[in-house]
Structures are given as structure tokens and as C-alpha cells.
Coordinates of C-alpha atoms and ligand atoms in Angstrom, one line a residue:
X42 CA 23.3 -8.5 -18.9
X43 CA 25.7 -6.0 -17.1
X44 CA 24.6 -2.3 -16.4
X45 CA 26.8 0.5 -14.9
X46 CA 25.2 3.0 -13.3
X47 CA 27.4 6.3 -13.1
X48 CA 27.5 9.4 -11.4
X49 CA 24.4 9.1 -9.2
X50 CA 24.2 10.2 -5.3
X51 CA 23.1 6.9 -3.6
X52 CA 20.6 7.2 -1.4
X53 CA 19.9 4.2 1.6
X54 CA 17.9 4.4 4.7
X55 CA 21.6 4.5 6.4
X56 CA 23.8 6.9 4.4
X57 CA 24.2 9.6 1.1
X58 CA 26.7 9.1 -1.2
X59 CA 28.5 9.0 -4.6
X60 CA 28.8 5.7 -5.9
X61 CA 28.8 3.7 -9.5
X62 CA 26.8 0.7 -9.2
X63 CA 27.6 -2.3 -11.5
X64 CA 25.1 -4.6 -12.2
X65 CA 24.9 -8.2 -13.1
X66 CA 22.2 -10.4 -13.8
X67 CA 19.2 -8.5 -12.3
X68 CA 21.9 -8.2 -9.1
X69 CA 23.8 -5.4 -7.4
X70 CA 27.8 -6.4 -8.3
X71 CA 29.8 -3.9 -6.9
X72 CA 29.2 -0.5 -5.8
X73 CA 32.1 2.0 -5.8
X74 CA 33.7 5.2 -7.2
X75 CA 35.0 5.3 -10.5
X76 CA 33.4 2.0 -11.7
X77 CA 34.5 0.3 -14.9
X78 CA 33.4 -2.9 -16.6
X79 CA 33.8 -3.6 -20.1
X80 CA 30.6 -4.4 -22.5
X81 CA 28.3 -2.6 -19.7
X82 CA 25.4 -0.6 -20.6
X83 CA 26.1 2.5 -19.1
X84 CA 23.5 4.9 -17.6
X85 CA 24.4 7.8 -16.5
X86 CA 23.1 9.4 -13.4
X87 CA 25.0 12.5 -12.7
X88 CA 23.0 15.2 -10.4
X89 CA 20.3 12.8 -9.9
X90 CA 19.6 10.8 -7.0
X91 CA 20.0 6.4 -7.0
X92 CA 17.3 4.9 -4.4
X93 CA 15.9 1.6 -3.8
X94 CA 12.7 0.7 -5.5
X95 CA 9.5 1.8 -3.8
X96 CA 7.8 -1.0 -1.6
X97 CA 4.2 -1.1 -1.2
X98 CA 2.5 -3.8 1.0
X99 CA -0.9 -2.4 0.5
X100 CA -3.1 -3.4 -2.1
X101 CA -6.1 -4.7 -3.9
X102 CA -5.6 -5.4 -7.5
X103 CA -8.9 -6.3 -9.0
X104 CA -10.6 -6.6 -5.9
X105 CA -14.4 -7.6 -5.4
X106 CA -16.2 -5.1 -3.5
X107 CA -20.1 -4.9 -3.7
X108 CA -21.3 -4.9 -7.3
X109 CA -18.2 -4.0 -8.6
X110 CA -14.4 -4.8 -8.7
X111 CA -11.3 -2.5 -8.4
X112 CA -10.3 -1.0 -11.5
X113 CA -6.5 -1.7 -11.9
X114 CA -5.7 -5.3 -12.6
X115 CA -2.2 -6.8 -11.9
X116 CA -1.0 -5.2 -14.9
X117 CA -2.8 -1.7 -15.3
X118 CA -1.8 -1.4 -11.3
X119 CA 2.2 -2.3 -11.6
X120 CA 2.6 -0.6 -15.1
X121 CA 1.0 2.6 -12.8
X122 CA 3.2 1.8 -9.7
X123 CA 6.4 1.3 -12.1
X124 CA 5.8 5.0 -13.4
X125 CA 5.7 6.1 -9.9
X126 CA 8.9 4.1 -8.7
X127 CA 8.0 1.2 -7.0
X128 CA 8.7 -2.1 -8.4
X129 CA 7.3 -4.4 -5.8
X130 CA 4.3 -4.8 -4.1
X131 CA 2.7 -6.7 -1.6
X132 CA -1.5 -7.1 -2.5
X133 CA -4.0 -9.0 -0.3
X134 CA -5.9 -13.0 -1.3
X135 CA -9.1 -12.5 0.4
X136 CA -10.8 -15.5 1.8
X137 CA -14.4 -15.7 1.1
X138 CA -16.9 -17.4 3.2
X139 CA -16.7 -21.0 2.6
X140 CA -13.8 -21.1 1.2
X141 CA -9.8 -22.4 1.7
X142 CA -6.8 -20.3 2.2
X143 CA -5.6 -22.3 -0.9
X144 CA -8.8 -21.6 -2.7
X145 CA -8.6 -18.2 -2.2
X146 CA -4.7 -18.1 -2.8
X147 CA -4.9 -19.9 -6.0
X148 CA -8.3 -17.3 -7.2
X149 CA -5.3 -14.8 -6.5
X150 CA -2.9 -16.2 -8.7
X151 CA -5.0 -16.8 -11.4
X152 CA -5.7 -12.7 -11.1
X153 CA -2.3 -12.1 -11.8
X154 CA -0.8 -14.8 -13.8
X155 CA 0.8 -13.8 -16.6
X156 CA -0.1 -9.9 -16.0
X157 CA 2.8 -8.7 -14.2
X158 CA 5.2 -6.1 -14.6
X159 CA 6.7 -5.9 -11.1
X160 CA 7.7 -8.1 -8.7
X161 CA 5.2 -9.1 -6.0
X162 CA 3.6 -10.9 -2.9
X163 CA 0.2 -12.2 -0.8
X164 CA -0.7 -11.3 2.6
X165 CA -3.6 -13.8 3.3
X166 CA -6.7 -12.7 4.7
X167 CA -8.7 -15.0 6.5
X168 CA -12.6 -13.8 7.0
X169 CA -13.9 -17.5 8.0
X170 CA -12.2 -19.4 10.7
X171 CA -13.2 -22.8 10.3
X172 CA -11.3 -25.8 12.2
X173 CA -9.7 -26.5 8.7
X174 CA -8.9 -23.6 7.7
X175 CA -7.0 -22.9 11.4
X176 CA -5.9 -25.9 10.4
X177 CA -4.6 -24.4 6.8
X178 CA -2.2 -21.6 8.2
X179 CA 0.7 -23.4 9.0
X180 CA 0.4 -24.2 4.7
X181 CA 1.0 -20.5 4.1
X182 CA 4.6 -20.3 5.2
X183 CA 5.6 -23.2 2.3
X184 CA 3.5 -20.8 0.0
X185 CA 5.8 -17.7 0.9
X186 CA 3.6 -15.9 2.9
X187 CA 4.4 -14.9 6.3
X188 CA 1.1 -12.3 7.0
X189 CA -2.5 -13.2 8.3
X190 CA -4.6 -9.9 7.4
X191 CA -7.8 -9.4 10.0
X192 CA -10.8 -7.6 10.0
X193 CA -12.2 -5.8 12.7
X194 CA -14.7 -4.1 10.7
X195 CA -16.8 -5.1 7.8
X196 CA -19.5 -6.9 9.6
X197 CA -20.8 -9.3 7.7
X198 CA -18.4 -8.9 5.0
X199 CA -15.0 -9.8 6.3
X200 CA -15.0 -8.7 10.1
X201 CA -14.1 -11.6 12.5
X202 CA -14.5 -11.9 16.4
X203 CA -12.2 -11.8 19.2
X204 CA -12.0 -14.8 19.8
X205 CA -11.0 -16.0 16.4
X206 CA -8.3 -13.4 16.0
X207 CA -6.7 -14.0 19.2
X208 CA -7.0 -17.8 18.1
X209 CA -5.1 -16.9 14.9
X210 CA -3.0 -14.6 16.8
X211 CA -1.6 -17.5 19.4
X212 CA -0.4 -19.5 16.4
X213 CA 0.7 -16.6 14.0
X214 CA 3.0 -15.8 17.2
X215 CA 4.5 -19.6 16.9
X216 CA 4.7 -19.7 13.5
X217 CA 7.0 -15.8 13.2
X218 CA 3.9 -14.8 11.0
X219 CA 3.1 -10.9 11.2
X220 CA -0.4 -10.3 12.2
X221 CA -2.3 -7.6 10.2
X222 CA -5.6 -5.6 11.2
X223 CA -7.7 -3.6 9.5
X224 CA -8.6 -1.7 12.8
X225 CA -12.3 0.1 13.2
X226 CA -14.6 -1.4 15.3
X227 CA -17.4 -3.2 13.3
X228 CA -20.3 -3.0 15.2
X229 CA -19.9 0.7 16.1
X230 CA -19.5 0.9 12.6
X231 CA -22.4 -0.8 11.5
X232 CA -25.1 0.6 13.9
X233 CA -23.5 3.9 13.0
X234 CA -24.7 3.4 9.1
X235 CA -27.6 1.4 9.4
X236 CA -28.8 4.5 12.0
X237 CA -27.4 7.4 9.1
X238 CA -29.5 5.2 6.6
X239 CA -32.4 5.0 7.9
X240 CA -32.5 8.9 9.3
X241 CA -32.4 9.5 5.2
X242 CA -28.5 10.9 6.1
X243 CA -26.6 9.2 2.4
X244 CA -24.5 12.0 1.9
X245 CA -20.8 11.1 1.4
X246 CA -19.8 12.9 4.6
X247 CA -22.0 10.0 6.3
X248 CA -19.5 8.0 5.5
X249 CA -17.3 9.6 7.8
X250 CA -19.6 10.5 10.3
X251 CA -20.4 6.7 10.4
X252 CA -16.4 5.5 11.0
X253 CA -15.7 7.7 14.0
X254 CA -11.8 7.9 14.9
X255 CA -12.3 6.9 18.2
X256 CA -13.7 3.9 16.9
X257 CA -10.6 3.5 14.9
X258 CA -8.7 4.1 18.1
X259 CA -10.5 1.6 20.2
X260 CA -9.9 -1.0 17.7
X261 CA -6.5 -0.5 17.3
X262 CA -6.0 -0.5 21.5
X263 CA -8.1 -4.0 20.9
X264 CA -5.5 -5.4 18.7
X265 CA -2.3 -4.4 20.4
X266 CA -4.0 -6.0 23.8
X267 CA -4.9 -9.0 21.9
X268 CA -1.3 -9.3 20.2
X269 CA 0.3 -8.6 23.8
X270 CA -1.7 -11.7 25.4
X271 CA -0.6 -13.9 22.6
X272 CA 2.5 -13.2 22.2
X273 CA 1.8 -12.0 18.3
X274 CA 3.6 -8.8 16.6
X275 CA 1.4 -6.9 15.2
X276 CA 1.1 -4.5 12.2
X277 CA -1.9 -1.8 11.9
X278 CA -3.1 -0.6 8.4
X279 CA -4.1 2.2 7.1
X280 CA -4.2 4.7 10.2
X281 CA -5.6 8.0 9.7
X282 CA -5.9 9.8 13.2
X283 CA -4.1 11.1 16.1
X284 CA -6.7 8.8 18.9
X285 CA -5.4 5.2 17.1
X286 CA -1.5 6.3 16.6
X287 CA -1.7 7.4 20.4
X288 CA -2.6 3.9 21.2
X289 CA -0.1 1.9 19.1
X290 CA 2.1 4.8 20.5
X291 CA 1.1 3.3 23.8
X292 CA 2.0 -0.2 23.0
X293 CA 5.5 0.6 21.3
X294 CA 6.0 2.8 25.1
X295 CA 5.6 -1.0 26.8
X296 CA 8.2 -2.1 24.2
X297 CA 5.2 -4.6 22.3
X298 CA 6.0 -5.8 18.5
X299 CA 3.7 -3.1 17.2
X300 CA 4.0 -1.3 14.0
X301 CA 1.8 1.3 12.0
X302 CA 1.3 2.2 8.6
X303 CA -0.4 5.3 7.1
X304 CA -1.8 6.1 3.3
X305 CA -1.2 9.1 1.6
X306 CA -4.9 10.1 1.5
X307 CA -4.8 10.9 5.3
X308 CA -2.3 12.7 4.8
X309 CA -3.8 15.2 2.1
X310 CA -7.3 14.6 2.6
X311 CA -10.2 15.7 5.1
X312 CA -14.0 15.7 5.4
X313 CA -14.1 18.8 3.5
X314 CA -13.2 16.5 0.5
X315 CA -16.5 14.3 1.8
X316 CA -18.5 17.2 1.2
X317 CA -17.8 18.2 -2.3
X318 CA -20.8 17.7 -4.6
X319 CA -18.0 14.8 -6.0
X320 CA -17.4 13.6 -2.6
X321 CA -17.6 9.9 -3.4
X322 CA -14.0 9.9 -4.7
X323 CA -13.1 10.6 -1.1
X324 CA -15.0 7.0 0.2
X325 CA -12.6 4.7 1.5
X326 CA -12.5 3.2 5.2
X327 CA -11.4 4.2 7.7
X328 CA -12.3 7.4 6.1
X329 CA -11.0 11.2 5.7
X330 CA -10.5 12.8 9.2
X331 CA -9.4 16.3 9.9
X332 CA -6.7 18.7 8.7
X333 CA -5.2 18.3 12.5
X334 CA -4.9 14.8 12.1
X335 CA -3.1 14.6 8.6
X336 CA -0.4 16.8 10.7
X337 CA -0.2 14.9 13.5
X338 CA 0.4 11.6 10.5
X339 CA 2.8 13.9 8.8
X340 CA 4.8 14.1 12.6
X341 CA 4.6 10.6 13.3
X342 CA 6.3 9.4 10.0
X343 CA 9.1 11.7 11.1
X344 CA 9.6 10.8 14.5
X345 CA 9.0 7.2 14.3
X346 CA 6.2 6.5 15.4
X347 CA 4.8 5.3 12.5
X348 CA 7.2 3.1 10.3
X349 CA 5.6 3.0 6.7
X350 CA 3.8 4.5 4.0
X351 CA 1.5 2.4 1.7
X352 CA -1.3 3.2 -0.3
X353 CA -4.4 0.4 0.0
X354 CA -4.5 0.8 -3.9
X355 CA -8.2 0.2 -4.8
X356 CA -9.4 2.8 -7.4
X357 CA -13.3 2.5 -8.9
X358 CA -14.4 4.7 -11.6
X359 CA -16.1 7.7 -10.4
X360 CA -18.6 7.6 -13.0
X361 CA -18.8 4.2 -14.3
X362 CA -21.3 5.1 -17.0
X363 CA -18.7 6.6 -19.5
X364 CA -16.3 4.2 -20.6
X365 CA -12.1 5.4 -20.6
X366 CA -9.7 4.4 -23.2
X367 CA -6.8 2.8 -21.3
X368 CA -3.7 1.9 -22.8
X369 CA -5.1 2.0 -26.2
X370 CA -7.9 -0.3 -25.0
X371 CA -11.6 0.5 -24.2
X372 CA -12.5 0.1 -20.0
X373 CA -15.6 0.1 -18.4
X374 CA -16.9 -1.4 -14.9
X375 CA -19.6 -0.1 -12.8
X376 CA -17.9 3.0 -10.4
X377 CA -18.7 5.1 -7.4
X378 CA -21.8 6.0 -8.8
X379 CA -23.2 2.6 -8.7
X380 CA -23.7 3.0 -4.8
X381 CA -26.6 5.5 -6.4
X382 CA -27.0 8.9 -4.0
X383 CA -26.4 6.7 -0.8
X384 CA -22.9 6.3 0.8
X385 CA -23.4 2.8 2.4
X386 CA -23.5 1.5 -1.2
X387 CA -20.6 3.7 -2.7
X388 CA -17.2 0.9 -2.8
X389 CA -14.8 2.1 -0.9
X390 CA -11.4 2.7 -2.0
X391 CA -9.4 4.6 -3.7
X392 CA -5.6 5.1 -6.0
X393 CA -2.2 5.5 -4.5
X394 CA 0.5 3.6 -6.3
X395 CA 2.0 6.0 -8.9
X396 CA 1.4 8.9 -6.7
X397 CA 2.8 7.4 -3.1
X398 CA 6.5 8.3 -4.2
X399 CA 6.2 11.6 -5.6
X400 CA 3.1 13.0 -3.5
X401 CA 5.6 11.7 -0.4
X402 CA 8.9 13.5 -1.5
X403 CA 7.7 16.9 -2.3
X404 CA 4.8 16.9 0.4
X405 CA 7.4 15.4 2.8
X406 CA 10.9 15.6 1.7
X407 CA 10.2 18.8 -0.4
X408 CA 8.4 20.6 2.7
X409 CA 11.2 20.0 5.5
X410 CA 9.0 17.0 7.2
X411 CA 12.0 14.3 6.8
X412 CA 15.4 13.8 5.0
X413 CA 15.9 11.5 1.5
X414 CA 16.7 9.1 3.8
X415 CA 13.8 8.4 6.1
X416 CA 11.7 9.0 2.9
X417 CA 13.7 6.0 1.6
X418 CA 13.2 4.0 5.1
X419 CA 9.1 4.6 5.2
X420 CA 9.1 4.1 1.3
X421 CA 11.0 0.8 0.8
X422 CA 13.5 -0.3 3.5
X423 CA 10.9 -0.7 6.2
X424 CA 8.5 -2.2 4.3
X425 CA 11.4 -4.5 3.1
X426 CA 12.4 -5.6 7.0
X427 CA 8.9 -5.8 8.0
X428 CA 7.5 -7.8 5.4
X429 CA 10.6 -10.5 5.4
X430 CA 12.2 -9.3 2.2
X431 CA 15.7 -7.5 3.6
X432 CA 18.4 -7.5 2.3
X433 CA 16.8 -8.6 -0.8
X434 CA 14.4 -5.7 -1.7
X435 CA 14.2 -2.6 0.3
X436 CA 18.4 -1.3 -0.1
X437 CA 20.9 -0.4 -2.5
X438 CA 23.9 -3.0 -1.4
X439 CA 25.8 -6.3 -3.0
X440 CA 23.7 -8.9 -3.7
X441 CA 20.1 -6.9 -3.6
X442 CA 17.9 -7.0 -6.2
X443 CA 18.9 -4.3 -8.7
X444 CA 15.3 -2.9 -7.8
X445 CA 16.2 1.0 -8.5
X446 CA 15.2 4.1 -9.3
X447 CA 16.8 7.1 -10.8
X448 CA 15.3 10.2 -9.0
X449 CA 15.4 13.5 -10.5
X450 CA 14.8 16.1 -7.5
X451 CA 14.2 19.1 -10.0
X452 CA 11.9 17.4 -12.3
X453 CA 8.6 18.8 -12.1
X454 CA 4.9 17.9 -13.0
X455 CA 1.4 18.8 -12.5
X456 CA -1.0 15.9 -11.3
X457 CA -3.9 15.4 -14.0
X458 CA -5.6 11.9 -14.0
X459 CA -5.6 11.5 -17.8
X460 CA -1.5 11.6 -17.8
X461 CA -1.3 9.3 -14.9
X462 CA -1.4 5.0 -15.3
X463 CA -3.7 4.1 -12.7
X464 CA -6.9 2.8 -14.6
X465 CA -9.9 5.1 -14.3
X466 CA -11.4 8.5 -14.4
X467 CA -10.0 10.8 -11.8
X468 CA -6.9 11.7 -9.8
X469 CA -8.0 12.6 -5.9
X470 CA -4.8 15.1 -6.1
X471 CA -5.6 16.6 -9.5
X472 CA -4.1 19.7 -9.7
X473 CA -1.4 19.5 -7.9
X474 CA 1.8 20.4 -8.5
X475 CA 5.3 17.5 -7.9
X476 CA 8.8 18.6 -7.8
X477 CA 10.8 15.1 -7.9
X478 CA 10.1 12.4 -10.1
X479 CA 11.6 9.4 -11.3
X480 CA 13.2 9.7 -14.4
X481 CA 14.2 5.8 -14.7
X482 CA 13.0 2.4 -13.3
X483 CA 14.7 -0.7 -13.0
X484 CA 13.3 -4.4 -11.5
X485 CA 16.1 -6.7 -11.6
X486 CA 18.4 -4.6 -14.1
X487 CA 16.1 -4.5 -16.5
X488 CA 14.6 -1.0 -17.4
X489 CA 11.0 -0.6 -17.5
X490 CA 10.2 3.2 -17.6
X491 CA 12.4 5.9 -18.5
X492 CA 10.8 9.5 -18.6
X493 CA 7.1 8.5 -20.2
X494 CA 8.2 5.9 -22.1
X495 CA 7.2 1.7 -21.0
X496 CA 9.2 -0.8 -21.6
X497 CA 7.8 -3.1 -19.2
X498 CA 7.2 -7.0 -20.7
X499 CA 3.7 -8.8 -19.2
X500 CA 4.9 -12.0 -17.5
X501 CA 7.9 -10.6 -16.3
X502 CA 7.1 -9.6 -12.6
X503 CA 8.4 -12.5 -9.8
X504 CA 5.6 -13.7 -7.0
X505 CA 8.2 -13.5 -3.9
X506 CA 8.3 -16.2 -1.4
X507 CA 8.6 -13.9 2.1
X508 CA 10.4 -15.0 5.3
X509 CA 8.5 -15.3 8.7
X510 CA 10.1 -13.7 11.7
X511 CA 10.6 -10.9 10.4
X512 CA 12.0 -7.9 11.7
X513 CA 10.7 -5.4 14.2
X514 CA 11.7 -1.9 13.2
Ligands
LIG100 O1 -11.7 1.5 1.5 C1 -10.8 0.7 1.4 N1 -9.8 0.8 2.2 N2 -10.9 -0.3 0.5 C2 -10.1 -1.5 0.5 C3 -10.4 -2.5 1.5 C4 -9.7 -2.1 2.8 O2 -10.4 -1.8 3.8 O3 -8.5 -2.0 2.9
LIG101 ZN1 -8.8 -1.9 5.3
LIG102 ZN1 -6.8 -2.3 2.1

């Protein structure tokens, strides 16, 4: 199949420009003015902009979490991220106690199957480190993935010790494998809730109150030591506050392989959101902080002290009592409300995927915070180099992935959770208004949305095998 793209302003982390871009099989041909090719499909993109495909390396499709599981499976999720321009994703096999990295790899797979839409990729996450399963890592690199995720909170759940993640860090370092951490410190975490609980304290701000940033901060100090000793680079999750982005600030200062990543929640949200009467929506960790810390996010995306933007995709139901028609098709599962009126019980997560693009160029792009193309850099071509995946994903250039989207910078929409694709009740930025959308999405050459319509196929989204020593950006 051969596509000509004409008329569109390209936009790469590197440059701006007018270009045609010829396409053949699911690949970037040629890229030039004035383009011709006979038989090509031709889709015109004059006054709109051409950009990669969004990137996102954070997420948890159908994921487990106390009595209840995520509410976007592999294909509810990508059809959602599609309509919000991202066409590949990286989501998270989570080892559970007792079991193999292959075990929990392959309980992955069978999640996805023949659900997807998009093209995407594992990090591992390893919660148990037995001899065999230390043993096991070296296995992930044939599997294609190049990323250990950690967790320094959770106790009980997922967190591990010191010990063990300096032990996984000495051989992720010899193996070019990217450490990630989920960075809060566990047991400050944990006396903090079990103390809130038992004062009768289950309000959703609790939640907060319970994950203080300078708990956050101290763990992320923790893990850039750790990774320093070993040897390991190291990539953060999820940051949310000025104390923990002045530390990896810190290690980048002594030159250290550290990189950070926020979510758009943190940089919209704040405990004010925890103490609405529907607070619950706002329960993810690390949680909301304070409006002084989603500007001091908003800074370090632009300066570079942060390098991406992901989501941790992992929406509930809010109220998991009233079944939503999705796609046609009936949807229930126990929500927010099953943790009852008491915020250690509440899952935590939230949405992200459709709204990380849009929310990100008129919040960022749209309000003078940084140019098209650091927007492209924090939204795709970072998380492309990080994650071992550049030059194929992540750019607009020969021999790339014809991963693209065609960006209308005038187009204009109103957040409201029942015209969105995410799977469940409620939008945490319903009501506000977007000005830059995309208008169409291609994976591999092949369109899958254009305006509101789908024309995504199940089946049809790659698993891609990721290259270790990766880049440091
Ligand atoms: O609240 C969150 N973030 N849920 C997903 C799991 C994690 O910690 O990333
Ligand atoms: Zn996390
Ligand atoms: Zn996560």
C-alpha cells in the first residue's frame, strides 16, 4: 500500500517544515517537497501539522488491583489512546509472588492477544526476587524487553528491599537494561495509613496526607544513590513534586544516567480535587500535591529537567454499581466505590491515554510552556530513545514506522467523559475545553481514526521487541 501525505508542516523533535511524505508498506519512503507517486492514496494535509505518533511507556491495561481490575483492556485502552494520537505504548507484566518472569510475561500476553489496535511493549516488574527468578532476567532481553520496573512502595503488595533492588540493579547495569522505580518510600507509607485508619481519618484527602512528597523525594534520592553504586541508569515514574525532581535534578548535576517522567494528573490536579465530595476519582499514588508543584512540573518539562510525559493509564469505574454501555457492549466491574467510605481500600489509578496529547498541547503548547517541538520530544521522541525504539518509533524520517498523526492546531473540543474512549464513567478533566486535536491517525500506514470515525482492526497491533542500552537523553 503506498500513501502520500501532502501539504502538511512536519513537525520532529529537531526541525519545522513543509514536506510530502510518501509511504510504503507501513514505512516512511521519502520525504520531500512536491511529492509524486503514481497509484498513491493521497491525504491531504495542508494547514495542519504531520508529527510522530504519541509514545506512552506507562501503563496498566487490565490490571489487578485489590478487588478489582482496571477498566480498559488492551483494546478499549489503544482504541482510546489511537483517538488521542498515540499509536504505541509501553504497559507493565507484573510479577506476582510465587511466580516466574515468564509466568507473569506470558499472563500478559494472554491479556492482550488478539486485542490490539496499536503497536506495543512490556516493561517487566519483578515484586519477588527469588535465586531463579534473578536467575530469569538475563531471559528478558531474548523476549524484547530491555526494563526491570521496581517498587519502592506497596508494602506487601509489590514493594521490594534494598538489597534486592541494588542486586537487580548490578546486573540490569551489565545487561544495558533500564531500571524503573516507582519511587515513595513504603514503610513511611504504610505507617502513615495504617495510623490515618485507625484515627477513623478515610477521607480521600487521607490518601494524600498518607504519601507525603518528601517521602516521594527521599525515595527517589534512594534510587539515584542505589543506581550510582551499581553502575545502573535509572528512570523515575510518575513524579509529582518539586522535593523528588530536585533530587534526580541532583543526580543529572553529577552527570548520573537518571531520567524522570511526569503524568498529566500532576500537572492539572491538587488536593483540592481530594477533597471534593467525589474525591476518589483523584486516588492514585503518589497522589495529587499542590498547585505550586504542578508549576514547578510544568517548568521542568520545559527546561529539561524532566524528559517525558506518560500517563500510568489505569482507570476504575467511579461508581461500579451502574453498568456503561461501551462500544455498543454492556461494562461493568466493581469501581472506586468498592473501597466503601475508606481511602486505603479505594484502587488507585486513574485515565490518561486519549487525553495526554491534547490536554499537553493546549495546556503546554497552547499556554507558551514549550514549542511543537519539545512537545513532540516529551510526547514520542524521548520516550522512543529511552525505551530502545529510535529511529524506529518516536520520528518522522526514512525508514520509521509510518506511526503518524495529522494534527489540526485549530480544532477544538470540550472534554466530556461520555464522548471520550477510555472505558468507564468519568473524565478527571471534564469540562475542559482543547484547542488542537488530531484529526487523523496512522500505525504503520494504515489509518485507524480520522475525525470520530474507527477504523482500527483487533489483531492488528505489533508486540515490539526493544533494544537494551538504550539511550540517555
Ligand atoms: O495509582 C496508580 N499509580 N496505580 C497504578 C500502579 C502504579 O503505581 O503505577
Ligand atoms: Zn507506580
Ligand atoms: Zn503505574
Amino acid at each position: 500500500m503506498t500513501l502520500l501525505i501532502k501539504g502538511g508542516t512536519i513537525v520532529t523533535a529537531a526541525d519545522t517544515y513543509q514536506a510530502d511524505i510518501l509511504i510504503k508498506d507501513g514505512k516512511i519512503a521519502l520525504i520531500g517537497a512536491d511529492l509524486e507517486a503514481d497509484g498513491a492514496e493521497i491525504v491531504d494535509a495542508t494547514g495542519k501539522l504531520v508529527m510522530p505518533g504519541g509514545i506512552d511507556v506507562h501503563t496498566h491495561m487490565e490490571l489487578p488491583f485489590f478487588t478489582t481490575v482496571s477498566s480498559d483492556d488492551f483494546y478499549t485502552g489503544q482504541r482510546a489512546a489511537a483517538f488521542g494520537g498515540t499509536t504505541c505504548h509501553i504497559d507493565f507484566a507484573n510479577q506476582q509472588k510465587g511466580e516466574t518472569l515468564h509466568e507473569a510475561l506470558a499472563g500478559w500476553r494472554a491479556k492482550a492477544a488478539d486485542k490490539t489496535v496499536i503497536d506495543y511493549g512490556a516493561h517487566i516488574s519483578i515484586t519477588d526476587l527469588r535465586d531463579d527468578v534473578y536467575d530469569e532476567i538475563d531471559s528478558m532481553l531474548d523476549e524484547g524487553i530491555t526494563t526491570l520496573k521496581l517498587f519502592l512502595s506497596y508494602k506487601d503488595m509489590y514493594m521490594l528491599d534494598d538489597g534486592s533492588i541494588f542486586k537487580i540493579m548490578l546486573k540490569a547495569a551489565k545487561l544495558g537494561m533500564l531500571v524503573m522505580v516507582h519511587a515513595e518510600n513504603g514503610d513511611v507509607v504504610d505507617t502513615l495509613i495504617k495510623q490515618n485508619v485507625a484515627n477513623g481519618n478515610l477521607a480521600p484527602i487521607y490518601h494524600a496526607l498518607s504519601h507525603p512528597a518528601w517521602s516521594e523525594a527521599e525515595a527517589t534520592l534512594r534510587a539515584v544513590s542505589l543506581a550510582q553504586v551499581a553502575g545502573a541508569s535509572l528512570y523515575v515514574v510518575h513524579m509529582t513534586c518539586e522535593e523528588s525532581v530536585d533530587q534526580m535534578t541532583y543526580g543529572r548535576k553529577h552527570g548520573l544516567p537518571v531520567m524522570g517522567e511526569t503524568c498529566p494528573q500532576y500537572l492539572f490536579a491538587t488536593t483540592d480535587n481530594l477533597r471534593q465530595p467525589d474525591g476518589a476519582k483523584w486516588i492514585f499514588s503518589p497522589p495529587v500535591r499542590e498547585k505550586k508543584d504542578n508549576a514547578y512540573l510544568w517548568k521542568a518539562l520545559a527546561d529539561g529537567r524532566l524528559q517525558t510525559v506518560a500517563t500510568d493509564h489505569c482507570p476504575f469505574l467511579f461508581d461500579g454499581t451502574t453498568p456503561i454501555t461501551y462500544d455498543g457492549e454492556v461494562y461493568e466491574s466493581p469501581g472506586k466505590d468498592s473501597g466503601g467510605d475508606d481511602f486505603s481500600k479505594v484502587p488507585n489509578g486513574t485515565h490518561g491515554i486519549e487525553d495526554r496529547l491534547p490536554m499537553l498541547w493546549t495546556y503546554g503548547v497552547g499556554a507558551g510552556h514549550f514549542s511543537p517541538n519539545r512537545f513532540v520530544e516529551l510526547m514520542a521522541t524521548n520516550p522512543a530513545k529511552i525505551f530502545g525504539l529510535y529511529p524506529q518509533k518516536g520520528t518522522i524520517a526514512p525508514d520509521s514506522d509510518a506511526d503518524i498523526v495529522i494534527w489540526d492546531p485549530e480544532a477544538t473540543k470540550t472534554i466530556h467523559w461520555q464522548t471520550q474512549h477510555t472505558r468507564t464513567d468519568h473524565n478527571i478533566y471534564e469540562g475542559m475545553d482543547l484547542r488542537g486535536l488530531p484529526e487523523k491517525v496512522f500505525l504503520r500506514g494504515k489509518l485507524l481514526v480520522d475525525g470520530d470515525e474507527w477504523f482500527g482492526v483487533k489483531g492488528e497491533g505489533k508486540f515490539v521487541k526493544r533494544r537494551p542500552f538504550a539511550e540517555i537523553v
